[in-house]
C-alpha cells in the first residue's frame, strides 16, 4: 500500500469550484451583455496575460484529442483542469492555429512589442554564462550586441543584449496610448522576464541607456515588476551561501515605479526576507494576486510562470495529481519534493517531471483566479499562451520513431512542435456557448503571438500611433540618431473573439536567428533560392533604418553574420507550411521544405519528391520580406 505525503485537499475542489462558477456566467452576463452575444462592456476591461514556458500543444490532452493527431490512447497527460475548464467555459475558447517563435526571448519580445524578431533584433534566447566560463564570455556591455558563443546542448545563442527601450511595450501602449493619468492602466509584470540580461552578471549599461538591467520592465511602462530576469541557473552563481538556483531558490527582483529594485533570494537563509519554503510558481501567483487586488483601476497583469522550463524538478506533492504522484513513485521509488532530473536523464523521466511541473502551474493559475474578486474576474480578458514548444528532450511519441521525430521538431525549431503552441482565451464579450464539446469552443483562425499587442490595444481603446509618438518611436534608444525598422506586425484578432467562426490572418511567421543585434547596411542582390548564393549586404557606410542580425555603430557598419536563421511561413488559405533553414555562412545558402498543414507530424516534405510543387509566390514574397535572405 502506498504511503502518501500530505496533499493539498483543495487541488481539484478549488479549481473546479471556480470554473463551475465561471461556466454559470452570471457575473459575465451582467458585465458583458445578455444572451449569446457579447454586448458592450460597461467599464474598461482588465487584461490578464499568462505565459506558459516550454509548453507545446502536445502537452495538453484537449488539444491532442481535438482531432489533431493520431493520439496514443494510453498516453498520460498532465491533469490541467484549470486550462481545460477555461477553454470550455461558457465564454471560453481555444485556438488550434496559434504560432509563436522557437525559443523564449524572441517569443516574449514579440508578444510585448507586436513585432517579429527581425525587427526587434532578438532572435535567440538571452542566456547567461555558466560558472567557470572563461573571462572572454563576461558581458562587457549588456545593452549592446554581444555574442557569447553557442550552446551545443540547447542550440541557442548566449547573447547578452536586451530589448531596445524604445520599442513600444504593450504596457506602454496601455499608458501612452490612453493619454491622461485617469485613463491609464495599472500595469504589473510577474515571474520570468527574459528580454534583458541579469545585472548581477554584467556591469551597468552605459551611455544613453538605463543604469540597471533590473529596472528594464519598469523603465518600459510597468508599475511593478516582481520576478526573475531569466531562467534559474543550474550552476552556483551569485546566490548568497553558494546555493544552486532552481525552482525553489532563485534571484528575484522586486521593483516598483518610483523606487529602486531590491533583490531577494527566496528560501535562502540569511538573505533579505521573502517567502520561505516556496515553489516559484506559488510565489508568482501570490505576487500577482496581491497586486491585482491592491488597486481599483483597470489593470494589465503579465504573469509568466517558469516551470516546466528546465531545470526539471518535482514541485510540492500537493500541487500534482494522484496519477502523476504515483507514476513518480513507481519511477523513482518515492516522491521527493525538489528532486532534480538532469539533462542526461531518460526522456521518460524528463517527460514525467515536465508533466508534474505543468500540473503545478495549472493549479497555481486556478489559485490566482480564486484569489480574484469574482466581479473583477468576470470583467477580465484572460489570455493563456505559451512562448514556444516543448523541450526536445521531454517530448514523447507513441513509439521510438515518433518520439525521435517529435524531439527533432521540438523547441528551438520552426517545425510544428517548436512553434505551434496553446492559446486559450476567456473574456466578457466572447459569445456564450453552453456546450461542453471541444468543437464548440475551438477556433481554427490563424493567429500569431505578435497579434496580442494590437488585440489588447483594441480591447482597451489604446491608440498605437499616440503611444508611438509619445515615445519617439522608431528612434533607437540603444543607438542614438538611428531609426528602428518602424513596421508593426501585430494584427488584431478581436473579430475572432467576438465570433469563434471568424477568420484570422492569412499568413503567420516564425523565426529563430543567432545572434541578437542590429544591422545598418542595406540589402543588395537578387532573390534566388534553391541552394544558390545571394549577394549579402552592400557595403553601405551610411546607416539607415536598423534591421536585425548584426550590430550597428555610428559612422559605419561592420557586418556580423548570423550563424542560424530558421524561418517558417504558414498559409491557411493554401494549407501549407514553408520553411527555410540557413545552411551557409557569411553569404548564406538555404534549404527549403514544404508541408501540408494537415501533416502535423511533418512526415512528407513536398519539395523532396520527383516532381516537387512550386512554392506559392505569395509565400515566397512573404519569406523574402521577413527576416532577410
Coordinates of C-alpha atoms in Angstrom, one line a residue:
X1 CA 0.0 0.0 0.0
X2 CA 1.4 3.4 -1.0
X3 CA 2.3 6.0 1.6
X4 CA 1.3 9.5 0.6
X5 CA 2.8 12.7 1.7
X6 CA 0.5 15.4 3.0
X7 CA -1.5 16.5 -0.1
X8 CA -3.5 19.6 -0.9
X9 CA -7.1 18.6 -0.3
X10 CA -8.3 21.7 -2.3
X11 CA -6.4 20.9 -5.5
X12 CA -9.5 19.9 -7.5
X13 CA -12.3 21.5 -5.5
X14 CA -10.6 24.9 -5.6
X15 CA -10.1 24.8 -9.4
X16 CA -13.3 23.1 -10.4
X17 CA -15.4 25.2 -8.0
X18 CA -14.1 28.3 -9.6
X19 CA -14.6 27.0 -13.1
X20 CA -18.2 25.8 -12.4
X21 CA -18.9 29.4 -11.2
X22 CA -17.4 30.8 -14.4
X23 CA -19.4 28.4 -16.5
X24 CA -22.6 29.7 -15.0
X25 CA -21.7 33.0 -16.4
X26 CA -24.0 35.1 -14.2
X27 CA -21.4 37.8 -13.5
X28 CA -20.1 37.6 -17.0
X29 CA -23.5 38.2 -18.5
X30 CA -24.0 41.1 -16.2
X31 CA -20.8 42.7 -17.4
X32 CA -20.8 41.5 -21.0
X33 CA -24.4 41.6 -22.1
X34 CA -27.3 39.1 -22.1
X35 CA -27.9 36.1 -24.4
X36 CA -25.4 34.6 -26.9
X37 CA -23.9 37.9 -28.0
X38 CA -21.2 39.8 -26.1
X39 CA -22.8 43.2 -25.9
X40 CA -20.8 46.3 -24.9
X41 CA -19.0 46.1 -21.6
X42 CA -19.9 48.8 -19.1
X43 CA -16.3 49.6 -17.9
X44 CA -12.8 49.3 -19.2
X45 CA -11.9 45.6 -19.1
X46 CA -8.9 44.2 -17.3
X47 CA -6.3 42.2 -19.2
X48 CA -4.6 39.2 -17.7
X49 CA -1.9 37.6 -19.9
X50 CA -0.5 34.3 -18.6
X51 CA 2.6 32.9 -20.3
X52 CA 3.4 29.2 -20.0
X53 CA 7.1 28.2 -20.5
X54 CA 8.0 25.4 -23.0
X55 CA 4.5 24.0 -23.4
X56 CA 3.5 22.8 -26.8
X57 CA 0.1 21.6 -27.8
X58 CA 1.3 18.1 -27.3
X59 CA 1.2 18.6 -23.6
X60 CA -2.5 19.3 -23.3
X61 CA -5.0 16.4 -23.8
X62 CA -7.8 18.6 -25.0
X63 CA -5.6 19.9 -27.8
X64 CA -4.3 16.5 -28.9
X65 CA -7.8 15.0 -28.7
X66 CA -9.3 17.8 -30.8
X67 CA -8.7 15.7 -33.9
X68 CA -5.1 16.9 -34.5
X69 CA -3.0 13.8 -34.3
X70 CA -3.3 10.0 -34.1
X71 CA -3.0 10.2 -30.3
X72 CA -1.9 7.3 -28.2
X73 CA -5.0 6.4 -26.0
X74 CA -2.6 5.3 -23.2
X75 CA -0.6 8.5 -23.1
X76 CA -0.6 10.0 -19.7
X77 CA -1.2 13.7 -20.0
X78 CA -0.8 16.3 -17.3
X79 CA -4.1 16.9 -15.4
X80 CA -4.9 20.5 -16.3
X81 CA -8.5 21.2 -15.1
X82 CA -7.9 24.9 -14.9
X83 CA -6.7 25.3 -18.5
X84 CA -9.3 22.9 -19.9
X85 CA -12.1 24.4 -17.9
X86 CA -11.0 27.9 -19.1
X87 CA -11.2 26.7 -22.7
X88 CA -14.7 25.1 -22.2
X89 CA -16.0 27.9 -20.1
X90 CA -19.3 29.4 -21.5
X91 CA -17.2 32.4 -22.6
X92 CA -14.0 30.4 -23.3
X93 CA -12.3 29.3 -26.5
X94 CA -9.0 27.8 -27.7
X95 CA -7.1 28.3 -30.9
X96 CA -5.7 25.5 -32.9
X97 CA -3.5 27.6 -35.3
X98 CA -1.6 29.8 -32.9
X99 CA 2.1 30.3 -33.8
X100 CA 4.9 31.7 -31.8
X101 CA 8.7 31.7 -32.2
X102 CA 11.1 28.8 -31.4
X103 CA 12.6 30.0 -28.1
X104 CA 11.8 32.1 -25.1
X105 CA 13.3 35.6 -25.8
X106 CA 12.1 36.2 -29.3
X107 CA 8.6 35.0 -28.4
X108 CA 8.3 37.2 -25.4
X109 CA 9.7 40.2 -27.1
X110 CA 7.2 39.7 -30.0
X111 CA 4.3 39.5 -27.5
X112 CA 5.5 42.6 -25.7
X113 CA 6.2 44.7 -28.9
X114 CA 3.8 43.3 -31.6
X115 CA 6.9 42.9 -33.8
X116 CA 8.8 39.9 -35.3
X117 CA 12.3 39.0 -34.3
X118 CA 14.0 40.5 -37.4
X119 CA 12.5 43.9 -36.4
X120 CA 13.1 43.9 -32.6
X121 CA 16.5 42.2 -33.0
X122 CA 16.1 39.4 -30.5
X123 CA 16.2 36.2 -32.5
X124 CA 17.7 33.9 -29.9
X125 CA 17.5 33.3 -26.2
X126 CA 19.3 35.6 -23.9
X127 CA 21.3 33.1 -21.9
X128 CA 23.6 33.7 -19.0
X129 CA 27.2 32.4 -18.9
X130 CA 27.7 29.3 -16.7
X131 CA 30.0 29.2 -13.7
X132 CA 33.6 28.6 -14.8
X133 CA 33.1 30.2 -18.2
X134 CA 36.4 32.0 -19.4
X135 CA 36.6 35.8 -18.9
X136 CA 36.1 36.2 -22.6
X137 CA 32.5 35.3 -22.0
X138 CA 31.8 38.0 -19.5
X139 CA 29.4 40.5 -21.0
X140 CA 31.3 43.9 -21.2
X141 CA 28.3 46.0 -22.3
X142 CA 24.9 44.3 -21.8
X143 CA 22.9 46.9 -23.8
X144 CA 25.0 46.4 -26.9
X145 CA 25.1 43.4 -29.3
X146 CA 27.5 40.8 -27.8
X147 CA 28.0 37.3 -28.9
X148 CA 28.9 34.9 -26.1
X149 CA 29.3 31.7 -28.0
X150 CA 27.0 28.9 -28.9
X151 CA 25.4 26.4 -26.5
X152 CA 25.9 22.9 -28.1
X153 CA 23.3 21.4 -25.7
X154 CA 20.4 23.8 -26.3
X155 CA 21.4 25.1 -29.7
X156 CA 20.8 28.6 -28.5
X157 CA 23.0 31.7 -28.7
X158 CA 24.4 33.1 -25.5
X159 CA 23.8 36.7 -26.4
X160 CA 23.7 39.3 -23.6
X161 CA 21.7 42.0 -25.3
X162 CA 18.3 43.4 -24.2
X163 CA 15.1 44.5 -25.9
X164 CA 15.5 48.1 -27.0
X165 CA 13.9 50.5 -24.6
X166 CA 12.3 52.5 -27.5
X167 CA 10.2 49.6 -28.6
X168 CA 6.6 50.3 -27.6
X169 CA 5.9 47.7 -25.0
X170 CA 2.3 46.7 -24.5
X171 CA 2.5 48.2 -21.0
X172 CA 3.4 51.5 -22.6
X173 CA 0.6 51.1 -25.2
X174 CA -1.8 51.0 -22.3
X175 CA -0.4 54.1 -20.8
X176 CA 0.8 56.4 -23.6
X177 CA -1.9 55.1 -25.9
X178 CA -4.5 56.3 -23.4
X179 CA -3.3 59.9 -22.6
X180 CA -4.2 61.3 -19.2
X181 CA -3.4 59.6 -15.9
X182 CA -7.0 58.7 -15.0
X183 CA -7.3 56.7 -18.2
X184 CA -4.1 54.8 -18.0
X185 CA -4.0 51.2 -16.9
X186 CA -2.2 49.8 -13.9
X187 CA 0.5 47.5 -15.2
X188 CA 2.3 44.7 -13.4
X189 CA 4.7 42.0 -14.6
X190 CA 5.4 38.9 -12.5
X191 CA 7.7 35.9 -13.0
X192 CA 10.0 35.4 -15.8
X193 CA 11.1 38.4 -17.9
X194 CA 13.9 37.1 -20.2
X195 CA 14.1 40.1 -22.6
X196 CA 17.1 41.5 -20.8
X197 CA 20.3 40.4 -19.2
X198 CA 20.9 39.8 -15.5
X199 CA 22.6 42.8 -13.9
X200 CA 24.5 40.7 -11.3
X201 CA 26.4 39.1 -14.2
X202 CA 27.3 42.3 -16.1
X203 CA 28.3 45.9 -15.4
X204 CA 25.6 48.6 -15.7
X205 CA 24.5 49.7 -19.1
X206 CA 26.3 52.9 -20.1
X207 CA 25.6 55.8 -22.5
X208 CA 22.0 56.6 -23.3
X209 CA 20.6 53.5 -21.7
X210 CA 19.2 53.0 -18.2
X211 CA 21.7 52.4 -15.4
X212 CA 20.5 48.9 -14.3
X213 CA 19.1 45.9 -16.2
X214 CA 17.0 45.1 -13.2
X215 CA 14.9 48.2 -14.0
X216 CA 14.1 47.1 -17.6
X217 CA 10.4 46.3 -17.0
X218 CA 9.6 49.4 -15.0
X219 CA 11.7 51.5 -17.5
X220 CA 9.2 50.3 -20.1
X221 CA 5.8 51.0 -18.7
X222 CA 5.3 48.5 -15.9
X223 CA 4.3 49.9 -12.5
X224 CA 5.7 46.8 -10.8
X225 CA 8.0 44.0 -11.6
X226 CA 8.4 41.1 -9.2
X227 CA 10.2 38.3 -10.9
X228 CA 13.4 36.8 -12.4
X229 CA 15.4 38.4 -15.2
X230 CA 15.8 35.0 -16.9
X231 CA 15.8 31.3 -16.1
X232 CA 17.2 29.9 -12.8
X233 CA 20.8 28.8 -13.5
X234 CA 21.6 25.1 -12.8
X235 CA 25.1 26.0 -11.5
X236 CA 26.2 28.1 -8.5
X237 CA 26.2 31.8 -9.3
X238 CA 25.7 34.8 -7.1
X239 CA 23.1 33.3 -4.8
X240 CA 24.3 34.0 -1.2
X241 CA 25.6 30.9 0.6
X242 CA 26.5 29.3 -2.7
X243 CA 23.0 27.8 -3.2
X244 CA 22.4 26.4 -6.7
X245 CA 19.5 28.1 -8.4
X246 CA 16.4 26.1 -9.3
X247 CA 12.6 26.5 -8.9
X248 CA 13.0 26.7 -5.1
X249 CA 16.0 29.1 -4.9
X250 CA 16.3 31.9 -7.4
X251 CA 17.3 35.5 -7.8
X252 CA 14.2 37.6 -7.5
X253 CA 13.9 41.3 -8.4
X254 CA 11.3 43.4 -6.7
X255 CA 10.9 46.8 -8.3
X256 CA 8.1 49.4 -8.1
X257 CA 7.9 52.5 -10.2
X258 CA 9.5 55.5 -8.4
X259 CA 11.7 53.3 -6.3
X260 CA 14.9 51.2 -6.7
X261 CA 14.9 47.5 -7.4
X262 CA 15.5 45.2 -4.4
X263 CA 17.0 41.7 -4.9
X264 CA 15.9 38.8 -2.7
X265 CA 16.6 35.1 -2.7
X266 CA 13.5 33.1 -1.7
X267 CA 14.3 30.1 0.6
X268 CA 18.0 31.2 1.2
X269 CA 18.7 31.7 5.0
X270 CA 20.4 34.9 5.9
X271 CA 19.3 37.0 2.9
X272 CA 16.7 39.7 2.8
X273 CA 13.5 38.1 4.0
X274 CA 10.9 37.0 1.4
X275 CA 8.8 33.9 1.1
X276 CA 10.2 30.7 2.5
X277 CA 9.5 27.1 1.6
X278 CA 8.0 28.0 -1.7
X279 CA 7.8 26.8 -5.3
X280 CA 8.5 29.6 -7.8
X281 CA 5.0 29.2 -9.4
X282 CA 3.4 29.7 -6.0
X283 CA 5.4 32.8 -5.5
X284 CA 4.4 34.3 -8.8
X285 CA 0.7 33.6 -8.1
X286 CA 0.9 35.2 -4.7
X287 CA 2.6 38.3 -6.0
X288 CA 0.3 38.7 -8.9
X289 CA -2.9 38.3 -6.8
X290 CA -1.8 40.7 -4.2
X291 CA -1.1 43.4 -6.8
X292 CA -4.3 42.7 -8.7
X293 CA -6.3 43.0 -5.5
X294 CA -4.5 46.1 -4.4
X295 CA -6.0 48.7 -6.8
X296 CA -9.3 49.8 -8.2
X297 CA -8.2 50.9 -11.7
X298 CA -8.3 48.6 -14.7
X299 CA -5.2 46.5 -14.8
X300 CA -2.9 44.7 -17.2
X301 CA -1.2 41.8 -15.5
X302 CA 1.6 40.0 -17.3
X303 CA 2.1 36.7 -15.4
X304 CA 4.9 34.4 -16.5
X305 CA 5.5 31.0 -14.8
X306 CA 8.9 29.5 -15.1
X307 CA 8.1 25.8 -14.7
X308 CA 8.1 23.5 -16.7
X309 CA 11.2 25.0 -18.2
X310 CA 14.3 23.2 -17.1
X311 CA 15.7 22.5 -14.6
X312 CA 13.3 19.6 -14.4
X313 CA 12.3 19.4 -10.7
X314 CA 9.5 18.0 -8.7
X315 CA 7.1 20.5 -7.2
X316 CA 5.4 20.2 -3.8
X317 CA 3.4 17.0 -3.8
X318 CA 0.1 18.8 -3.1
X319 CA 0.3 20.6 -6.5
X320 CA 0.2 17.4 -8.6
X321 CA -2.4 14.8 -9.4
X322 CA -2.6 11.4 -7.7
X323 CA -1.8 9.7 -11.0
X324 CA 1.4 11.7 -11.5
X325 CA 2.4 11.3 -7.9
X326 CA 2.0 7.5 -8.3
X327 CA 4.0 7.5 -11.6
X328 CA 6.8 9.4 -10.0
X329 CA 6.9 6.9 -7.1
X330 CA 6.9 4.0 -9.5
X331 CA 9.8 5.5 -11.4
X332 CA 11.9 7.0 -8.6
X333 CA 10.9 4.8 -5.6
X334 CA 9.4 7.8 -3.8
X335 CA 8.2 11.3 -4.5
X336 CA 10.8 13.7 -3.2
X337 CA 9.9 17.4 -3.4
X338 CA 12.7 19.3 -5.1
X339 CA 14.2 16.2 -6.7
X340 CA 16.0 17.1 -10.0
X341 CA 16.3 15.2 -13.3
X342 CA 19.3 16.3 -15.2
X343 CA 19.5 16.7 -19.0
X344 CA 21.1 13.3 -19.2
X345 CA 18.1 11.6 -17.6
X346 CA 16.0 9.2 -19.7
X347 CA 13.5 11.0 -21.8
X348 CA 10.6 9.3 -20.0
X349 CA 11.8 10.8 -16.7
X350 CA 12.1 14.3 -18.2
X351 CA 8.6 13.9 -19.7
X352 CA 7.2 12.8 -16.3
X353 CA 8.8 15.7 -14.4
X354 CA 7.5 18.1 -17.1
X355 CA 4.1 16.7 -16.5
X356 CA 4.3 17.3 -12.8
X357 CA 5.6 20.8 -13.2
X358 CA 2.8 21.7 -15.7
X359 CA 0.2 20.4 -13.2
X360 CA 1.7 22.6 -10.5
X361 CA 1.3 25.6 -12.9
X362 CA -2.3 24.7 -13.7
X363 CA -3.0 24.5 -10.0
X364 CA -1.5 28.0 -9.4
X365 CA -3.4 29.5 -12.3
X366 CA -6.6 28.2 -10.7
X367 CA -5.5 29.6 -7.3
X368 CA -4.9 33.0 -9.0
X369 CA -8.4 33.0 -10.3
X370 CA -9.8 32.0 -6.9
X371 CA -8.0 34.9 -5.2
X372 CA -9.5 37.5 -7.5
X373 CA -12.8 39.2 -6.8
X374 CA -15.5 37.4 -8.9
X375 CA -16.8 40.6 -10.4
X376 CA -13.3 41.7 -11.3
X377 CA -12.5 38.3 -12.8
X378 CA -15.8 38.4 -14.8
X379 CA -14.6 41.7 -16.4
X380 CA -11.2 40.4 -17.2
X381 CA -9.9 39.1 -20.6
X382 CA -7.7 36.1 -19.8
X383 CA -5.1 35.1 -22.4
X384 CA -3.1 31.9 -21.7
X385 CA -0.3 31.5 -24.2
X386 CA 3.0 29.5 -24.4
X387 CA 6.2 31.1 -25.5
X388 CA 7.4 28.1 -27.6
X389 CA 7.0 24.3 -27.9
X390 CA 8.0 21.6 -25.6
X391 CA 11.7 20.9 -24.9
X392 CA 13.1 18.4 -27.4
X393 CA 14.4 16.3 -24.5
X394 CA 10.9 15.9 -22.9
X395 CA 8.7 15.1 -25.9
X396 CA 7.2 11.6 -26.1
X397 CA 5.6 9.9 -29.1
X398 CA 3.6 6.6 -29.5
X399 CA 6.8 4.7 -30.4
X400 CA 10.6 5.3 -30.6
X401 CA 10.4 6.6 -34.2
X402 CA 7.7 9.1 -33.4
X403 CA 9.5 10.2 -30.2
X404 CA 12.7 10.8 -32.2
X405 CA 10.8 12.8 -34.9
X406 CA 8.9 14.9 -32.4
X407 CA 12.1 15.6 -30.5
X408 CA 13.9 16.8 -33.6
X409 CA 10.9 19.1 -34.3
X410 CA 10.5 20.5 -30.8
X411 CA 11.7 23.7 -29.1
X412 CA 14.3 25.7 -30.9
X413 CA 13.0 24.7 -34.3
X414 CA 10.4 26.3 -36.6
X415 CA 8.6 23.0 -37.0
X416 CA 5.2 22.3 -35.7
X417 CA 6.3 21.0 -32.3
X418 CA 8.5 24.0 -31.9
X419 CA 6.2 26.9 -32.7
X420 CA 2.6 25.8 -32.7
X421 CA 1.5 26.4 -29.1
X422 CA -1.6 26.8 -27.0
X423 CA -3.7 29.9 -26.9
X424 CA -6.7 29.8 -24.6
X425 CA -8.9 32.9 -24.1
X426 CA -11.8 33.7 -21.8
X427 CA -13.4 37.1 -22.0
X428 CA -16.5 39.1 -21.1
X429 CA -17.5 39.6 -24.7
X430 CA -16.9 36.1 -26.1
X431 CA -20.3 34.8 -27.2
X432 CA -21.9 32.4 -24.6
X433 CA -21.6 28.8 -25.5
X434 CA -23.2 26.3 -23.1
X435 CA -22.0 23.2 -24.8
X436 CA -19.0 21.3 -23.3
X437 CA -18.0 19.8 -26.7
X438 CA -14.4 20.7 -27.7
X439 CA -15.6 21.5 -31.3
X440 CA -17.9 24.3 -30.0
X441 CA -15.1 26.2 -28.3
X442 CA -12.5 25.7 -30.9
X443 CA -11.2 28.3 -33.4
X444 CA -9.1 27.4 -36.4
X445 CA -8.3 31.0 -37.1
X446 CA -4.7 31.7 -37.8
X447 CA -3.1 33.9 -35.1
X448 CA 0.5 34.9 -34.3
X449 CA 2.0 35.8 -31.0
X450 CA 2.6 39.3 -32.2
X451 CA -1.2 39.8 -32.5
X452 CA -1.8 40.0 -28.8
X453 CA -0.3 43.6 -28.9
X454 CA -2.9 45.1 -31.2
X455 CA -5.7 43.0 -29.9
X456 CA -5.1 44.2 -26.4
X457 CA -4.9 47.7 -27.7
X458 CA -8.3 47.3 -29.4
X459 CA -9.9 45.8 -26.3
X460 CA -8.8 48.7 -24.2
X461 CA -9.2 51.5 -26.8
X462 CA -5.4 52.3 -26.7
X463 CA -4.2 54.1 -29.7
X464 CA -0.9 52.8 -31.1
X465 CA 0.0 55.9 -33.1
X466 CA -0.4 58.1 -30.0
X467 CA 1.8 55.8 -27.9
X468 CA 4.5 55.7 -30.6
X469 CA 4.5 59.5 -30.9
X470 CA 4.8 59.9 -27.2
X471 CA 7.8 57.5 -27.1
X472 CA 9.6 58.9 -30.2
X473 CA 9.3 55.6 -31.9
X474 CA 11.0 54.5 -34.1
X475 CA 14.2 56.2 -32.9
X476 CA 16.6 53.7 -31.3
X477 CA 17.4 54.2 -27.6
X478 CA 20.4 51.9 -27.8
X479 CA 21.8 53.6 -31.0
X480 CA 21.1 57.4 -30.7
X481 CA 20.5 59.0 -34.1
X482 CA 19.4 55.8 -35.8
X483 CA 16.0 54.6 -36.6
X484 CA 14.5 51.2 -35.8
X485 CA 12.6 49.5 -38.5
X486 CA 9.2 51.2 -38.0
X487 CA 6.8 48.5 -39.0
X488 CA 4.4 46.8 -36.6
X489 CA 3.4 43.2 -37.4
X490 CA 0.6 42.8 -35.0
X491 CA -2.9 42.3 -36.4
X492 CA -6.0 42.4 -34.1
X493 CA -8.0 39.2 -33.9
X494 CA -10.8 40.8 -31.9
X495 CA -13.2 39.7 -34.6
X496 CA -12.5 36.1 -33.7
X497 CA -13.0 36.7 -30.0
X498 CA -16.5 38.1 -30.9
X499 CA -17.3 35.2 -33.2
X500 CA -15.4 31.9 -33.0
X501 CA -16.1 31.1 -36.6
X502 CA -14.4 34.3 -38.0
X503 CA -11.1 34.0 -39.9
X504 CA -7.8 35.4 -38.6
X505 CA -4.7 36.4 -40.5
X506 CA -3.8 34.8 -43.9
X507 CA -0.1 34.2 -43.1
X508 CA 1.9 33.6 -39.9
X509 CA 5.6 33.9 -39.5
X510 CA 8.1 32.2 -37.1
X511 CA 11.8 32.8 -36.8
X512 CA 14.9 32.0 -34.8
X513 CA 18.3 33.5 -35.6
X514 CA 21.6 33.7 -33.9
X515 CA 22.8 36.2 -33.0
X516 CA 20.9 39.0 -31.5
X517 CA 21.5 42.6 -32.5
X518 CA 21.1 45.3 -35.2
X519 CA 22.4 45.7 -38.7
X520 CA 22.8 49.0 -40.5
X521 CA 23.5 48.1 -44.1
X522 CA 21.0 47.8 -46.9
X523 CA 20.4 44.6 -48.8
X524 CA 21.5 44.4 -52.4
X525 CA 21.2 41.3 -54.6
X526 CA 18.8 39.0 -56.4
X527 CA 16.2 36.8 -54.7
X528 CA 17.5 33.5 -56.0
X529 CA 16.9 30.4 -53.9
X530 CA 17.2 26.6 -54.2
X531 CA 20.8 26.5 -52.9
X532 CA 22.3 29.3 -54.9
X533 CA 24.1 32.1 -53.1
X534 CA 22.7 35.6 -52.8
X535 CA 24.6 38.8 -52.5
X536 CA 24.7 39.6 -48.9
X537 CA 24.7 43.3 -47.9
X538 CA 26.0 46.2 -49.8
X539 CA 29.0 48.0 -48.2
X540 CA 26.9 51.0 -47.3
X541 CA 28.7 53.3 -44.9
X542 CA 25.6 55.5 -44.2
X543 CA 23.5 53.9 -41.5
X544 CA 19.8 54.0 -42.3
X545 CA 16.9 52.1 -40.9
X546 CA 18.1 49.4 -38.5
X547 CA 17.5 45.8 -39.3
X548 CA 18.4 42.9 -37.0
X549 CA 21.1 40.2 -37.4
X550 CA 24.1 42.3 -36.5
X551 CA 25.4 45.3 -34.6
X552 CA 25.4 48.9 -35.9
X553 CA 27.7 51.7 -34.8
X554 CA 27.8 55.3 -35.6
X555 CA 30.0 56.2 -38.5
X556 CA 29.6 52.9 -40.4
X557 CA 28.8 49.3 -40.0
X558 CA 30.7 46.1 -39.6
X559 CA 28.8 43.1 -40.8
X560 CA 28.3 40.3 -38.3
X561 CA 26.7 37.4 -40.0
X562 CA 24.1 35.2 -38.4
X563 CA 25.1 31.6 -37.9
X564 CA 21.5 30.3 -37.6
X565 CA 18.4 31.6 -39.4
X566 CA 15.3 29.4 -39.4
X567 CA 12.1 30.8 -40.7
X568 CA 8.6 29.5 -41.4
X569 CA 5.6 30.9 -43.2
X570 CA 2.1 29.3 -42.6
X571 CA -0.6 29.9 -45.1
X572 CA -4.0 28.7 -44.1
X573 CA -5.6 29.5 -47.4
X574 CA -3.1 27.4 -49.3
X575 CA -2.9 24.9 -46.5
X576 CA 0.9 24.9 -46.5
X577 CA 3.9 25.4 -44.2
X578 CA 7.0 26.8 -46.0
X579 CA 10.4 26.5 -44.1
X580 CA 13.8 28.0 -44.9
X581 CA 16.8 27.0 -42.9
X582 CA 20.2 28.6 -43.4
X583 CA 23.0 26.3 -44.4
X584 CA 25.7 28.7 -45.5
X585 CA 28.0 31.1 -43.7
X586 CA 28.6 34.8 -44.3
X587 CA 26.8 34.8 -47.7
X588 CA 24.2 32.2 -46.7
X589 CA 22.5 29.5 -48.7
X590 CA 19.3 27.8 -47.6
X591 CA 17.4 24.6 -47.6
X592 CA 13.7 24.7 -48.3
X593 CA 10.9 22.4 -47.0
X594 CA 7.2 22.5 -47.7
X595 CA 4.5 20.6 -45.8
X596 CA 0.7 20.4 -45.9
X597 CA -0.9 21.9 -42.8
X598 CA -2.7 18.6 -42.2
X599 CA 0.7 16.9 -41.9
X600 CA 1.0 17.8 -38.3
X601 CA 4.0 15.5 -37.7
X602 CA 5.7 16.9 -40.9
X603 CA 6.4 13.5 -42.3
X604 CA 6.3 14.4 -46.0
X605 CA 8.4 17.2 -47.4
X606 CA 6.5 18.1 -50.6
X607 CA 9.7 19.5 -52.1
X608 CA 11.6 16.3 -51.8
X609 CA 9.7 14.3 -54.3
X610 CA 10.5 13.7 -58.0
X611 CA 8.1 16.4 -59.2
X612 CA 8.0 18.9 -56.4
X613 CA 5.3 21.6 -56.5
X614 CA 6.1 25.3 -56.9
X615 CA 6.0 27.3 -53.6
X616 CA 3.2 29.8 -54.0
X617 CA 4.5 33.2 -54.9
X618 CA 2.8 34.9 -52.0
X619 CA 4.7 32.7 -49.6
X620 CA 8.0 33.3 -51.4
X621 CA 7.3 37.0 -51.3
X622 CA 6.4 36.9 -47.6
X623 CA 9.5 34.9 -46.8
X624 CA 11.8 37.4 -48.6
X625 CA 10.1 40.3 -46.8
X626 CA 10.5 38.6 -43.3
X627 CA 14.0 38.4 -41.9
X628 CA 16.4 38.8 -44.8
X629 CA 17.6 36.4 -47.4

